[in-house]
């Protein structure tokens, strides 16, 4: 069974991965999944005790580590002192890696096959709103998928209204009422946008620009699981600020925001 074989049903590979996961972790069913994008790494420890951690390349359908030495893992975490478990997908495949859209969404499909009812997709992104300084977390209210592709195959006309669950956004706002909302625009990447493309995204109604998330969200909806998307603005998108932000400022802002956004995520998961 290979995701690269068009005759393979990707859902069969996801079911194999979920079965492997259940046997390796001893956790038969996970309740919520999280994809931790750049800047969100610290959240796992705050959610609860790690029950098991598995290198993702040993799980059916997950590719070998994209970056040498960066071994992606899947972690099963007991949520607080409850008997619920979170599945933390530590390795994200981006569309720009050219491994195909099936691999971009395989983690989400595996989480769905593992029984999760909701998924929290996080990412690092560029912001179009100058009020959202680097380090600001923003709830995703909707998206513009500019990748010109879809994870859905065949005549499956999946409805995407309320794709970014308003119920889950309300839960997030119970934790932090000050959280702003925005429309997330996915560009294919890996290059950043030109200032003209950032202006175009703004004219189209976008507030955030990134290179992930929209395809994973669509696959999650196809699998029938609720989606909460949260972006971390790590930089002002190209052309938004008169002075180009220094890379150091961006890194520093992301790092400083770490503890706060990790606590936010852990509190949301705990509800
Ligand atoms: N497309 C896009 N992706 C990003 N990821 C991060 I972190 N910053 C950006 C950005 O400015 N644009």
Tab-separated table of N, CA and C and ligand atoms in Angstrom, residues 38 124-126 187 191-193 209-211 234-238, ligand 1:
chain	number	residue	atom	x	y	z
A	38	UNK	N	5.284	26.323	13.181
A	38	UNK	CA	6.455	27.018	13.737
A	38	UNK	C	6.046	27.966	14.853
A	124	UNK	N	2.768	29.173	11.612
A	124	UNK	CA	3.406	30.486	11.671
A	124	UNK	C	3.069	31.156	10.355
A	125	UNK	N	2.865	32.453	10.377
A	125	UNK	CA	2.447	33.101	9.129
A	125	UNK	C	2.861	34.569	9.109
A	126	UNK	N	2.582	35.190	7.970
A	126	UNK	CA	2.798	36.618	7.839
A	126	UNK	C	1.464	37.326	8.061
A	187	UNK	N	-0.495	30.285	0.149
A	187	UNK	CA	0.248	30.302	-1.102
A	187	UNK	C	1.020	28.991	-1.148
A	191	UNK	N	8.731	30.129	-1.754
A	191	UNK	CA	9.156	31.541	-1.713
A	191	UNK	C	8.103	32.326	-0.944
A	192	UNK	N	8.526	33.467	-0.360
A	192	UNK	CA	7.550	34.349	0.263
A	192	UNK	C	6.851	35.160	-0.823
A	193	UNK	N	5.770	35.846	-0.459
A	193	UNK	CA	5.010	36.660	-1.412
A	193	UNK	C	5.783	37.939	-1.739
A	209	UNK	N	-0.966	35.368	5.627
A	209	UNK	CA	-0.436	34.594	4.492
A	209	UNK	C	0.522	33.519	5.006
A	210	UNK	N	0.304	32.315	4.462
A	210	UNK	CA	1.139	31.189	4.900
A	210	UNK	C	1.292	30.160	3.806
A	211	UNK	N	1.884	29.025	4.150
A	211	UNK	CA	2.151	27.966	3.166
A	211	UNK	C	1.640	26.611	3.641
A	234	UNK	N	4.309	35.666	12.828
A	234	UNK	CA	5.727	35.748	13.204
A	234	UNK	C	6.393	36.922	12.507
A	235	UNK	N	5.751	37.465	11.472
A	235	UNK	CA	6.321	38.609	10.758
A	235	UNK	C	5.200	39.360	10.054
A	236	UNK	N	5.458	40.619	9.778
A	236	UNK	CA	4.502	41.364	8.959
A	236	UNK	C	4.778	40.963	7.517
A	237	UNK	N	3.734	40.654	6.781
A	237	UNK	CA	3.912	40.180	5.401
A	237	UNK	C	4.669	41.229	4.580
A	238	UNK	N	5.268	40.753	3.518
A	238	UNK	CA	6.132	41.625	2.694
A	238	UNK	C	5.412	42.908	2.292
B	1	LIG	N1	3.552	32.626	2.738
B	1	LIG	C1	4.133	32.994	3.897
B	1	LIG	N2	4.431	32.054	4.814
B	1	LIG	C2	5.020	32.452	5.950
B	1	LIG	N3	5.425	31.714	7.005
B	1	LIG	C3	5.946	32.581	7.880
B	1	LIG	I1	6.741	31.975	9.691
B	1	LIG	N4	5.919	33.845	7.457
B	1	LIG	C4	5.333	33.793	6.219
B	1	LIG	C5	5.006	34.780	5.236
B	1	LIG	O1	5.254	35.981	5.387
B	1	LIG	N5	4.401	34.328	4.110
